[in-house]
XYZ file of C-alpha atoms in Angstrom:
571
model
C 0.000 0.000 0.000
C 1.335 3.447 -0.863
C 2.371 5.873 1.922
C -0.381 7.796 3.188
C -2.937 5.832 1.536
C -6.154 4.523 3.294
C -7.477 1.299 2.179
C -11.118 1.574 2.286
C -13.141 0.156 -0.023
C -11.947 -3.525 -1.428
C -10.431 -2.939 -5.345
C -13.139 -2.827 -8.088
C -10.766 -1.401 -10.319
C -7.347 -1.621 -12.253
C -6.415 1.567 -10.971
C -7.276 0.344 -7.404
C -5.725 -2.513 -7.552
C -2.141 -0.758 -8.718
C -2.728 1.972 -5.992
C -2.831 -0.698 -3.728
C 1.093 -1.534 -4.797
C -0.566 -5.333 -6.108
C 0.897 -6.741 -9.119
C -1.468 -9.751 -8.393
C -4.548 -10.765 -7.068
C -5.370 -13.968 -4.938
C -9.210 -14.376 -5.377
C -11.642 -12.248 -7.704
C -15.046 -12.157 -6.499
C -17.446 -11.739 -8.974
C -21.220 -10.020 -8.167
C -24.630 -9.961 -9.737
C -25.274 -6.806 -7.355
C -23.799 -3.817 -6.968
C -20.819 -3.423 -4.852
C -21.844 -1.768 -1.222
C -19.747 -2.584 1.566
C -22.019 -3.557 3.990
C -22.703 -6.440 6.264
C -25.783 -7.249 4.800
C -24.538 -7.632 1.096
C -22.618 -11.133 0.857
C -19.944 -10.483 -1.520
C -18.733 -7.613 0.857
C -18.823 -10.091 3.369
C -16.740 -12.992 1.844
C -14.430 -10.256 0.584
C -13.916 -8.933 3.813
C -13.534 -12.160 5.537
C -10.868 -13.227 3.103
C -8.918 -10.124 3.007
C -8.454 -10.428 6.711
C -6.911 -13.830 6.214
C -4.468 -12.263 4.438
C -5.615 -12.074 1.054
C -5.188 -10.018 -1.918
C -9.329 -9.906 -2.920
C -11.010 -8.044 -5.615
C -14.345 -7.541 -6.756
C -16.217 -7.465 -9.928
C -19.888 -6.116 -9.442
C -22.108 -6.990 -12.487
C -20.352 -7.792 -14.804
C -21.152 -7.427 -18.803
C -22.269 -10.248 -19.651
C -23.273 -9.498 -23.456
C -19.865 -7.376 -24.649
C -16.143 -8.231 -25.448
C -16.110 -9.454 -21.891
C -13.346 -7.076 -20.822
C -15.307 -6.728 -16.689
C -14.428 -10.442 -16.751
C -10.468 -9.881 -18.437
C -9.418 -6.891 -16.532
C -7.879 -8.547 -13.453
C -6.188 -11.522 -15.269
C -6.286 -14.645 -14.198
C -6.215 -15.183 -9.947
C -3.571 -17.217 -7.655
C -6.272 -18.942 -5.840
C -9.526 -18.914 -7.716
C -12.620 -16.877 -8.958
C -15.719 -17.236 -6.316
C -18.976 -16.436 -8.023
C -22.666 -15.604 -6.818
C -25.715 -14.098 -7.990
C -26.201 -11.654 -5.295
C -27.965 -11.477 -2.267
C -31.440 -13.161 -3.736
C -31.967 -15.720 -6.567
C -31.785 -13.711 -9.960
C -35.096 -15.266 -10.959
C -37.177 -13.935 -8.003
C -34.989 -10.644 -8.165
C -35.873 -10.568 -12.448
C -39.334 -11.298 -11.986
C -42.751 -11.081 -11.054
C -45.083 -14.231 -9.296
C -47.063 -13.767 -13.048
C -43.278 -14.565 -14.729
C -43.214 -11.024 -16.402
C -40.023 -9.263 -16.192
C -39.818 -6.471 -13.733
C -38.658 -2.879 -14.802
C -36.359 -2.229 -11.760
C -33.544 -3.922 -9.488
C -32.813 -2.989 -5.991
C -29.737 -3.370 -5.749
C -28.550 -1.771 -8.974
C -27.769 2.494 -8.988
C -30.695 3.877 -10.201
C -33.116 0.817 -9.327
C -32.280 -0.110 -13.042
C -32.852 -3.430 -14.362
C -31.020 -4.976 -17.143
C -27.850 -5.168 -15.483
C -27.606 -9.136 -14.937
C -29.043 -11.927 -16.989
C -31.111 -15.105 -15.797
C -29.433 -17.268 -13.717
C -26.043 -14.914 -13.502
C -24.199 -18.254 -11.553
C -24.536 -20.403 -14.878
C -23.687 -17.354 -17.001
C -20.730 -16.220 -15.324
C -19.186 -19.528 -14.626
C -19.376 -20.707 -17.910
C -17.483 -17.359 -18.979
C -14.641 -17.936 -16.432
C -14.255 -21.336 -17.559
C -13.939 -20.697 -20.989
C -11.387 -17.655 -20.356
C -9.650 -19.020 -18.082
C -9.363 -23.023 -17.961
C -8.213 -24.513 -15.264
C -8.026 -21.976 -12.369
C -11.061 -23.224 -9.655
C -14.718 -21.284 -9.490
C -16.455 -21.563 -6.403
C -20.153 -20.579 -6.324
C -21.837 -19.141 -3.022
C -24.393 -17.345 -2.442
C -28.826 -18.324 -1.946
C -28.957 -18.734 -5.931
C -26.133 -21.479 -5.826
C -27.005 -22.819 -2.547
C -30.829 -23.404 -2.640
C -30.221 -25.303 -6.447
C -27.488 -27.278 -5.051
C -29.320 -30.444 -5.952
C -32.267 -31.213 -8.387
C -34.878 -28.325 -7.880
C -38.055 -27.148 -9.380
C -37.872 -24.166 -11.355
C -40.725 -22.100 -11.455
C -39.356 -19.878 -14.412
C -39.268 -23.244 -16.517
C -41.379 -25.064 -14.459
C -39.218 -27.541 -14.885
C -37.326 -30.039 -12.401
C -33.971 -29.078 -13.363
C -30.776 -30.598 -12.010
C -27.663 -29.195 -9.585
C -26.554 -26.009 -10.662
C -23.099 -27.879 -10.740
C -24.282 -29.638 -13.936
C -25.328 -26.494 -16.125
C -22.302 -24.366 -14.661
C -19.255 -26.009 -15.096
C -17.987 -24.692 -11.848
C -15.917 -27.002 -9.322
C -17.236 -26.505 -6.409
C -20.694 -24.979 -3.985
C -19.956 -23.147 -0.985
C -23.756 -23.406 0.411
C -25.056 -21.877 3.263
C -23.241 -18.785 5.017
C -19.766 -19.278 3.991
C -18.342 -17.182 6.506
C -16.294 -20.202 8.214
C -16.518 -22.611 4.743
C -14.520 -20.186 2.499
C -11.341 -19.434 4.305
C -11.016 -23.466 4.697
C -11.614 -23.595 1.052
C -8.594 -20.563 0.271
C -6.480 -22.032 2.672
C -6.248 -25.210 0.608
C -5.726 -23.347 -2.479
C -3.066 -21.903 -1.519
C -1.224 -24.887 -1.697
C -2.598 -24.978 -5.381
C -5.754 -27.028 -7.117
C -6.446 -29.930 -4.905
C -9.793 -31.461 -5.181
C -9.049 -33.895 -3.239
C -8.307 -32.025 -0.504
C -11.353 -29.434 -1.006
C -13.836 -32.413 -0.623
C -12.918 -32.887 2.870
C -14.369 -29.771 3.387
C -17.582 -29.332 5.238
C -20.531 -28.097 3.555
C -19.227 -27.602 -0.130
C -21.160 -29.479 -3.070
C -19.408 -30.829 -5.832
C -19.955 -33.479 -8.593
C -17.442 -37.188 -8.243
C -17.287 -40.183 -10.201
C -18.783 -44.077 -8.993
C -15.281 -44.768 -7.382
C -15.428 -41.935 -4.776
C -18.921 -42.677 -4.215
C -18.493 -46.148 -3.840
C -15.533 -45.315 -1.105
C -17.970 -43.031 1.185
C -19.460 -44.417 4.075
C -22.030 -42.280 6.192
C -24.061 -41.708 3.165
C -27.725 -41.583 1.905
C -27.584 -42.082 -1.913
C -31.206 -39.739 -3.141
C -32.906 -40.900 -5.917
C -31.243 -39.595 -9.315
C -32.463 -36.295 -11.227
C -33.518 -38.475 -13.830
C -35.802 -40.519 -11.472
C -36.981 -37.199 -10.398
C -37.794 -36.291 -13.648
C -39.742 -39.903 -14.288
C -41.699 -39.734 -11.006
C -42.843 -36.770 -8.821
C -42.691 -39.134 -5.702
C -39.576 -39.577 -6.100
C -38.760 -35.636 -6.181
C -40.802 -35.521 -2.843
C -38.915 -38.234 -1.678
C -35.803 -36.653 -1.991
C -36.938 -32.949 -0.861
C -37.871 -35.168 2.842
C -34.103 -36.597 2.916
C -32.755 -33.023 2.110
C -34.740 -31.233 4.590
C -34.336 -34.077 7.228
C -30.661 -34.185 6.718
C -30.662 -29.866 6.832
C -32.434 -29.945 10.402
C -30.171 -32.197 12.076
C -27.092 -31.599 13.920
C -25.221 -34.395 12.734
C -26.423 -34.871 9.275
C -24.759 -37.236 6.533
C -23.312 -36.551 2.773
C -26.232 -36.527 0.369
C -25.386 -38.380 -2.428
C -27.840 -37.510 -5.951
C -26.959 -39.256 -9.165
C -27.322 -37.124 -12.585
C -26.069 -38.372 -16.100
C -23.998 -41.197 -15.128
C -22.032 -38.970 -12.116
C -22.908 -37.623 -8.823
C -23.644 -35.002 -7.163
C -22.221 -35.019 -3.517
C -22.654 -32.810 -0.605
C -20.879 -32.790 2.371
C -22.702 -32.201 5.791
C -23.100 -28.190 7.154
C -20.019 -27.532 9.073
C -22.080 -27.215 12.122
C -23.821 -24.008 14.492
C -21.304 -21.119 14.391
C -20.508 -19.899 17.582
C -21.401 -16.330 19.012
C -17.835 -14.943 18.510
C -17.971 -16.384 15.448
C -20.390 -14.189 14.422
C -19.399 -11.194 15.675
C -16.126 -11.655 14.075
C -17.508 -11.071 10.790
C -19.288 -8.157 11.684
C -16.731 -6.554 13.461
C -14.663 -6.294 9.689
C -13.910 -3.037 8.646
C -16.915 -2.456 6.366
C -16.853 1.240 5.468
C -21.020 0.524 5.283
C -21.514 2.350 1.865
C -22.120 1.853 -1.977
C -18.409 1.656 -3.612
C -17.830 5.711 -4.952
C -17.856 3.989 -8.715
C -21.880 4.630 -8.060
C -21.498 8.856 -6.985
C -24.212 9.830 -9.692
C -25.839 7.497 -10.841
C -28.928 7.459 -8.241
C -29.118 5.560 -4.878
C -29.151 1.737 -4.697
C -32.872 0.898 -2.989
C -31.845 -2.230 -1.504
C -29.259 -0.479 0.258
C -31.000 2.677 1.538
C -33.224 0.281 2.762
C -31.115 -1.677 5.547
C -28.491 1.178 5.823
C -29.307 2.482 9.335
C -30.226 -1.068 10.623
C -28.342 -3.944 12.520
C -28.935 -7.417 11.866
C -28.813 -9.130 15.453
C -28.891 -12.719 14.559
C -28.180 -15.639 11.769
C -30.616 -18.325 11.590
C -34.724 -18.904 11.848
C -36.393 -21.826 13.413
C -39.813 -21.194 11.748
C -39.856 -23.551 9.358
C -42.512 -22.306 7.140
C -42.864 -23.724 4.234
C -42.810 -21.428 1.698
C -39.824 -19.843 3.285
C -35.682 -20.003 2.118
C -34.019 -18.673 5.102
C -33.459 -22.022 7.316
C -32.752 -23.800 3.918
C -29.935 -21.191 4.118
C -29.084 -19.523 7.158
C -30.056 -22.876 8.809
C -32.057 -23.820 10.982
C -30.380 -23.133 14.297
C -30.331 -19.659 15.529
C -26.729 -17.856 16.091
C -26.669 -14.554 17.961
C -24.476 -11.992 18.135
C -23.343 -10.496 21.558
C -24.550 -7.475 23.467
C -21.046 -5.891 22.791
C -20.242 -6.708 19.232
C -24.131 -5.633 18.561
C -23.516 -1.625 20.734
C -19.976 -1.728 18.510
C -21.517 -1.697 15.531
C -24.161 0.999 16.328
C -21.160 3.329 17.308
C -19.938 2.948 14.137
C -22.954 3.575 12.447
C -23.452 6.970 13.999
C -20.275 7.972 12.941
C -21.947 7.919 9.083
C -22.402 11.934 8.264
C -26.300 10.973 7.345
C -26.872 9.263 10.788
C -30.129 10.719 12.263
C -30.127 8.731 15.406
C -32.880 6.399 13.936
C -32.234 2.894 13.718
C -34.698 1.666 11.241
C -34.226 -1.988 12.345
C -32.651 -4.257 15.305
C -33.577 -7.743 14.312
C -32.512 -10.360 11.547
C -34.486 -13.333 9.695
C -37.230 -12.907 12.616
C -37.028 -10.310 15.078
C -37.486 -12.177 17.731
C -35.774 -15.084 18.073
C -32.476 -13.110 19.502
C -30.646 -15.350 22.095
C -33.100 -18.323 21.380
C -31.791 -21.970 21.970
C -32.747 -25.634 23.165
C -33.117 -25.638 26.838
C -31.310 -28.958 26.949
C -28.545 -28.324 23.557
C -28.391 -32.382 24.303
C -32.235 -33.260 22.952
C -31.079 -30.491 20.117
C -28.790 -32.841 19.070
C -31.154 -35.506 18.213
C -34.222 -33.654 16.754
C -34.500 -33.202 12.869
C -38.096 -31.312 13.366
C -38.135 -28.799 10.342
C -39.583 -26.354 13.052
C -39.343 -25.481 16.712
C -42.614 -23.847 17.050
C -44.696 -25.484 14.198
C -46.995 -27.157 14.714
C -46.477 -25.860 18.135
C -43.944 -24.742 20.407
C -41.346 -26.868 21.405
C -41.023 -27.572 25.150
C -36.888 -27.370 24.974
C -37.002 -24.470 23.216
C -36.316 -21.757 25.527
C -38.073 -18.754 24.090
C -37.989 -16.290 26.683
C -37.772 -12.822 25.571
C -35.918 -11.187 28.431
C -32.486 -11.235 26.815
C -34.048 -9.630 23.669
C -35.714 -7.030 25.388
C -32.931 -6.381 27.590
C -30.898 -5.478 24.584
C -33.697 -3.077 23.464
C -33.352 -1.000 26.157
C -29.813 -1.154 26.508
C -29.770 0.451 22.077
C -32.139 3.075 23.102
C -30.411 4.279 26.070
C -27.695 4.937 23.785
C -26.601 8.821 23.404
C -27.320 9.741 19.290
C -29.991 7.292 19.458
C -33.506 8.832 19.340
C -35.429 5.925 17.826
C -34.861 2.255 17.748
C -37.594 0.412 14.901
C -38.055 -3.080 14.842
C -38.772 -3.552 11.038
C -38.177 -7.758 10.485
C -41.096 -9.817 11.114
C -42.271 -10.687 14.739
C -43.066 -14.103 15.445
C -46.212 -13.613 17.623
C -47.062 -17.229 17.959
C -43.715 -17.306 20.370
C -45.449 -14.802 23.091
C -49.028 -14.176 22.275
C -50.192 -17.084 24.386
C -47.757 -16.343 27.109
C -49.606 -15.292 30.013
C -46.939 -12.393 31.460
C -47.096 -11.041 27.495
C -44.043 -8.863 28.233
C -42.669 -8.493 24.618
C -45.753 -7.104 22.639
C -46.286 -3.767 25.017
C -42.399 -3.331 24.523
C -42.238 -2.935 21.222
C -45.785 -1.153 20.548
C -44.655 1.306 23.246
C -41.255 1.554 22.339
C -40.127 0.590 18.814
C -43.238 1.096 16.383
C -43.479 4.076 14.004
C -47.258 3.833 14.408
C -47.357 0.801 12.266
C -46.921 -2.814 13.137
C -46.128 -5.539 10.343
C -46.886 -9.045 11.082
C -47.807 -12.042 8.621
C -50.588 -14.542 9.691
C -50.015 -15.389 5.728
C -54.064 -16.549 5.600
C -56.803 -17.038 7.198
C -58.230 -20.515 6.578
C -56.667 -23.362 8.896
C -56.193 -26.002 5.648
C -53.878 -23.438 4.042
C -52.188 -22.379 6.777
C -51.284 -25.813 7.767
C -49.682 -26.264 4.312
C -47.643 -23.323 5.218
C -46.282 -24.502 8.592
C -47.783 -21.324 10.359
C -50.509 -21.618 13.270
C -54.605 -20.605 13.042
C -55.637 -17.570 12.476
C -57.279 -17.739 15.662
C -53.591 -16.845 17.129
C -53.747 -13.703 15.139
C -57.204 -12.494 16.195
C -55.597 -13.104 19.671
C -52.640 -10.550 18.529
C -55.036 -8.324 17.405
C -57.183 -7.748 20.073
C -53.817 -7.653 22.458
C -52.449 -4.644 20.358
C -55.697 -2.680 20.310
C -55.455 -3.100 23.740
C -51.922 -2.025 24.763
C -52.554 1.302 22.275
C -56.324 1.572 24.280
C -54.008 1.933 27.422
C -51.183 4.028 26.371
C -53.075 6.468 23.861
C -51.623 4.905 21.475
C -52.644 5.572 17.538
C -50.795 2.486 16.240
C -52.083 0.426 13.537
C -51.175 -3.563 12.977
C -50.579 -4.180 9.149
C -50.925 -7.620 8.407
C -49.468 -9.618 5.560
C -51.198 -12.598 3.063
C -50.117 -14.592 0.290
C -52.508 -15.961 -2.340
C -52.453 -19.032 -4.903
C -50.141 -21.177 -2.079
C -50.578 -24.486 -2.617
C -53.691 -25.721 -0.747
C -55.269 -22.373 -1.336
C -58.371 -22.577 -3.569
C -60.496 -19.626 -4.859
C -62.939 -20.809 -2.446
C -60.189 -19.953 0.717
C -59.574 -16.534 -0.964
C -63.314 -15.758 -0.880
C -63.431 -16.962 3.127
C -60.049 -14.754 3.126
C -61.800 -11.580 1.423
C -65.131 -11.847 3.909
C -62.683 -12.331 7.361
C -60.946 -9.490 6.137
C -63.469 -7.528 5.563
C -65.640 -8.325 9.126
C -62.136 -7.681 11.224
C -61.915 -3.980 8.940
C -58.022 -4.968 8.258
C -55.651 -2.941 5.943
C -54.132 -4.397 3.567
C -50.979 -3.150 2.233
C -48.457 -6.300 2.232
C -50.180 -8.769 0.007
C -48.546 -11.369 -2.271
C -48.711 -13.795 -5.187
C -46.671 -16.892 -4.057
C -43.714 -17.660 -6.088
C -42.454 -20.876 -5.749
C -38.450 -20.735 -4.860
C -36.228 -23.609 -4.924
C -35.897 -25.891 -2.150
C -38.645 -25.563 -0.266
C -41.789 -27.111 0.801
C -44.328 -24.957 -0.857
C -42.203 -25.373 -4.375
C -41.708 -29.478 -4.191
C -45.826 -29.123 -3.499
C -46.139 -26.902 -6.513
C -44.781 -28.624 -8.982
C -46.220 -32.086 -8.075
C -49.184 -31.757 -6.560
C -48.119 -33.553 -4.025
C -47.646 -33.244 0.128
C -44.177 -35.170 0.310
C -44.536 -36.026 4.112
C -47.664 -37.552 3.991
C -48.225 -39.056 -0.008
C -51.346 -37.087 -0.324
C -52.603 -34.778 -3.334
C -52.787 -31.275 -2.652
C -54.147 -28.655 -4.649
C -52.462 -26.264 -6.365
C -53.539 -23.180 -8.632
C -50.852 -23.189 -11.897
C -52.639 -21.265 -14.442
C -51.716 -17.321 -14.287
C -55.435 -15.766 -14.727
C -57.126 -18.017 -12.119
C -53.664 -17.201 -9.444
C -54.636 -13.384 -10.389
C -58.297 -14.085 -9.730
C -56.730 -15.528 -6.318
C -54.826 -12.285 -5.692
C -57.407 -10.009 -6.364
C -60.109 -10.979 -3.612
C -57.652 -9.063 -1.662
C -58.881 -5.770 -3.106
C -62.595 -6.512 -3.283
């Protein structure tokens, strides 16, 4: 690094790269989004985490795709390897709408302009790097790469389509939060290309002949993608292995067949730790878009999280329709008291810092400091939730620690307003009798408005979505008017539903449309369901089938009657 030269951002550039006194580059990172350096933006994260292991990383935010291919040429060819991802959601749900048409904007592009990545930008950019440079390793990360891992149902095609391994050409999957997975994967490329080595690793995906199969032993060989293809059951088969397998502590390698190979993926690499955690948020993120972007019009998805701090990894949930324990997993991590105040310091010290934080919470907003009571029963449970289809008696969901940290944020000095803007998990507290979390954050940390999502209101659907009766929300309701009633409160409680899930007929929308109606609710956050890989709600989707139990379920496929669905919300 020059004299007198502050290293902020990580290189995007030529220029930045030579200013940093680099005549090479160890890894290349390569972006469907925009580069902000930011704790919530993955690339930024990976990058971060590398370069603190030592290593010369640079990044290459959306790339051209359709020119000379000079964004994928300008950095040469890297020591260690080129790591590839889509961005921080799957391209296809990012590129378009539940009806398949393709949306005029992109959050996280400048400008919240589309056009500036193509369909499935894993596959696309992969195959580039392959062809320009043979022989040096890609690694793909990120939710695009790691929910299509194995054979998935595209909605886009609505197809069953195999590991994104097969259409990529790319060596190896770094699924899940790679935050401990990638340095282990550098680390053995730095002795040079060793695949050997790299399939010791723990929870990377990667595609091996009979012989290595044949030499595994704690293994559960899934039916093939061709099989899947042949037979729906046997796609619903697989989706209960996968799942089963996800939820467990000590899972085994999944083993899927596909044209004569296999697919193979190596158990997670197991609950992070607490320190772990605040490790990687403790980096030295400078929290903004890269200055490439001065001008060319803010980046939504960014102004959207900049002012809030993500508490937590992890969501035991389970609903069905839902990606985040597919990918954060399953088991929640949290992130100390200290590392959490640390962070909010250094937010204030932004020049556009209010005092407002506009969220404190994570995949759920409460589930902060939430574990097994007994980590011993943990060990041995593979339930795909921990409050579905009710609440687990070793889970200890107590909401002191949570609300102690609320109070500790707002006492801050510089902090005026602390929001909680994720999604509250009411059936956690609504039936406890000393109901202390509720009046906290009504009183507290509401801007007038509270968003929760009972999802629907008939109990056949909901059970198809993992997510409890209605009757639990009527229960919320009446609680909230209640706690405003007493404190003069003006608040209002914004619920949020999702049509055409499978299960849901036009008959449930009606019943929807009249309970909506009697209990006078607004609705503002309403939504088509788009099937996304790896879940529940897609396997259901695309064959009409319930996997756990064998039995048919219905499911509304053809666009006008899933917009006649939709729009019983507005009658």
């Amino acid at each position: 690094m020059h004299a007198g030269m502050e290293k902020k951002w990580l290189p995007a550039s030529v220029k930045e790269v030579k200013a940093l006194g680099w005549d090479e580059l160890d890894i290349i990172l390569i972006t469907g989004d925009a580069y902000v350096d930011h704790p919530s933006f993955g690339a930024a994260v990976i990058g971060r985490i590398l370069e603190a292991e030592g290593y010369r990383v640079a990044i290459v935010p959306q790339p051209n795709w359709r020119d000379d291919l000079r964004d994928f040429k300008k950095f040469g060819r890297p020591k260690l390897f080129f790591g590839v991802t889509a961005g921080n959601m799957d391209s296809m749900v990012n590129q378009y709408t539940a009806n398949k048409r393709l949306r005029s904007d992109d959050a996280y592009t400048p400008g919240n302009k589309a056009g500036f990545r193509p369909d499935y930008p894993t596959i696309v950019y992969s195959r580039i790097l392959k062809e320009l440079y043979p022989g040096t390793p890609v690694i793909l990360g990120g939710i695009e790469a790691s929910l299509r891992r194995l054979t998935h149902y595209d909605y886009w095609k609505n197809q069953i389509i195999p590991s994104l391994l097969v259409d990529s050409g790319a060596d190896l999957i770094s699924y899940g939060m790679g935050d401990t997975v990638m340095p282990k994967i550098a680390k053995v490329l730095k002795n040079g290309f060793n695949m050997k080595l790299l399939r010791r690793i723990d929870q990377v995906a990667f595609i091996a002949d009979g012989k290595y199969v044949d030499r595994l032993e704690d293994k559960i060989v899934l039916n093939s993608y061709e099989e899947c293809l042949r037979d729906p059951r046997a796609f619903c088969d697989n989706f209960v292995t996968v799942e089963t397998e996800s939820n467990k502590i000590n899972s085994k390698i999944l083993v899927e067949p596909v044209g004569g190979k296999f697919v193979v993926v190596n158990p997670p690499s197991g609950v992070m730790k607490s320190e772990e955690l605040d490790r990687t948020y403790e980096l030295p993120f400078t929290r903004l878009p890269h200055p490439r972007y001065i001008g060319k019009g803010a980046i939504p998805a960014y102004d959207m999280i900049k002012f809030s701090i993500n508490i937590h990894r992890g969501c035991f949930g389970g609903c069905s329709f839902c990606t985040i324990s597919a990918h954060q997993g399953k088991y929640v991590v949290s992130r100390s008291e200290r590392s959490i105040i640390g962070e909010i310091e250094s937010l204030k010290k932004l020049p556009d810092f209010k005092g407002n934080l506009s969220d404190l919470g994570g995949p759920s907003a409460n589930m902060y400091g939430m574990m097994g009571k007994e980590q011993g029963l943990c060990n041995k449970c593979s339930r795909p939730s921990c409050i579905y289809p009710s609440v687990c008696r070793n889970l200890n969901n107590d909401h002191d620690r949570i609300i102690k940290l609320y109070r500790r944020v707002r006492s801050l000095k510089g902090i005026k307003k602390v929001f909680i803007g994720s999604g509250i998990r009411y059936d956690m507290f609504i039936n406890d009798e000393q109901d202390k979390y509720l009046p906290e954050v009504i009183i507290h940390h509401t801007g007038g408005r509270l968003k929760v999502a009972p999802e629907h209101t008939e109990d056949n659907v909901l059970k198809a979505m993992r997510k409890p009766p209605f009757a639990l929300y009527q229960k919320l309701h009446a609680r909230f008017k209640d706690v405003c009633a007493e404190n003069k409160l003006p608040y209002q409680l914004i619920p949020y539903f999702i049509s055409s899930h499978p299960g849901c007929c036009e008959k449930d929308m009606a019943k929807l449309g009249r309970t909506v109606g009697k209990l006078n609710l607004r609705l503002e956050q309403v939504q088509d369901f788009t099937p996304t890989p790896m879940t529940l709600s897609s396997v259901m989707f695309a064959t009409g089938i319930d996997p756990y139990t064998g039995e048919k379920i219905f499911v509304e496929t053809e666009q006008e009657k899933k917009r006649r669905q939709r729009n019983y919300f507005f009658d």
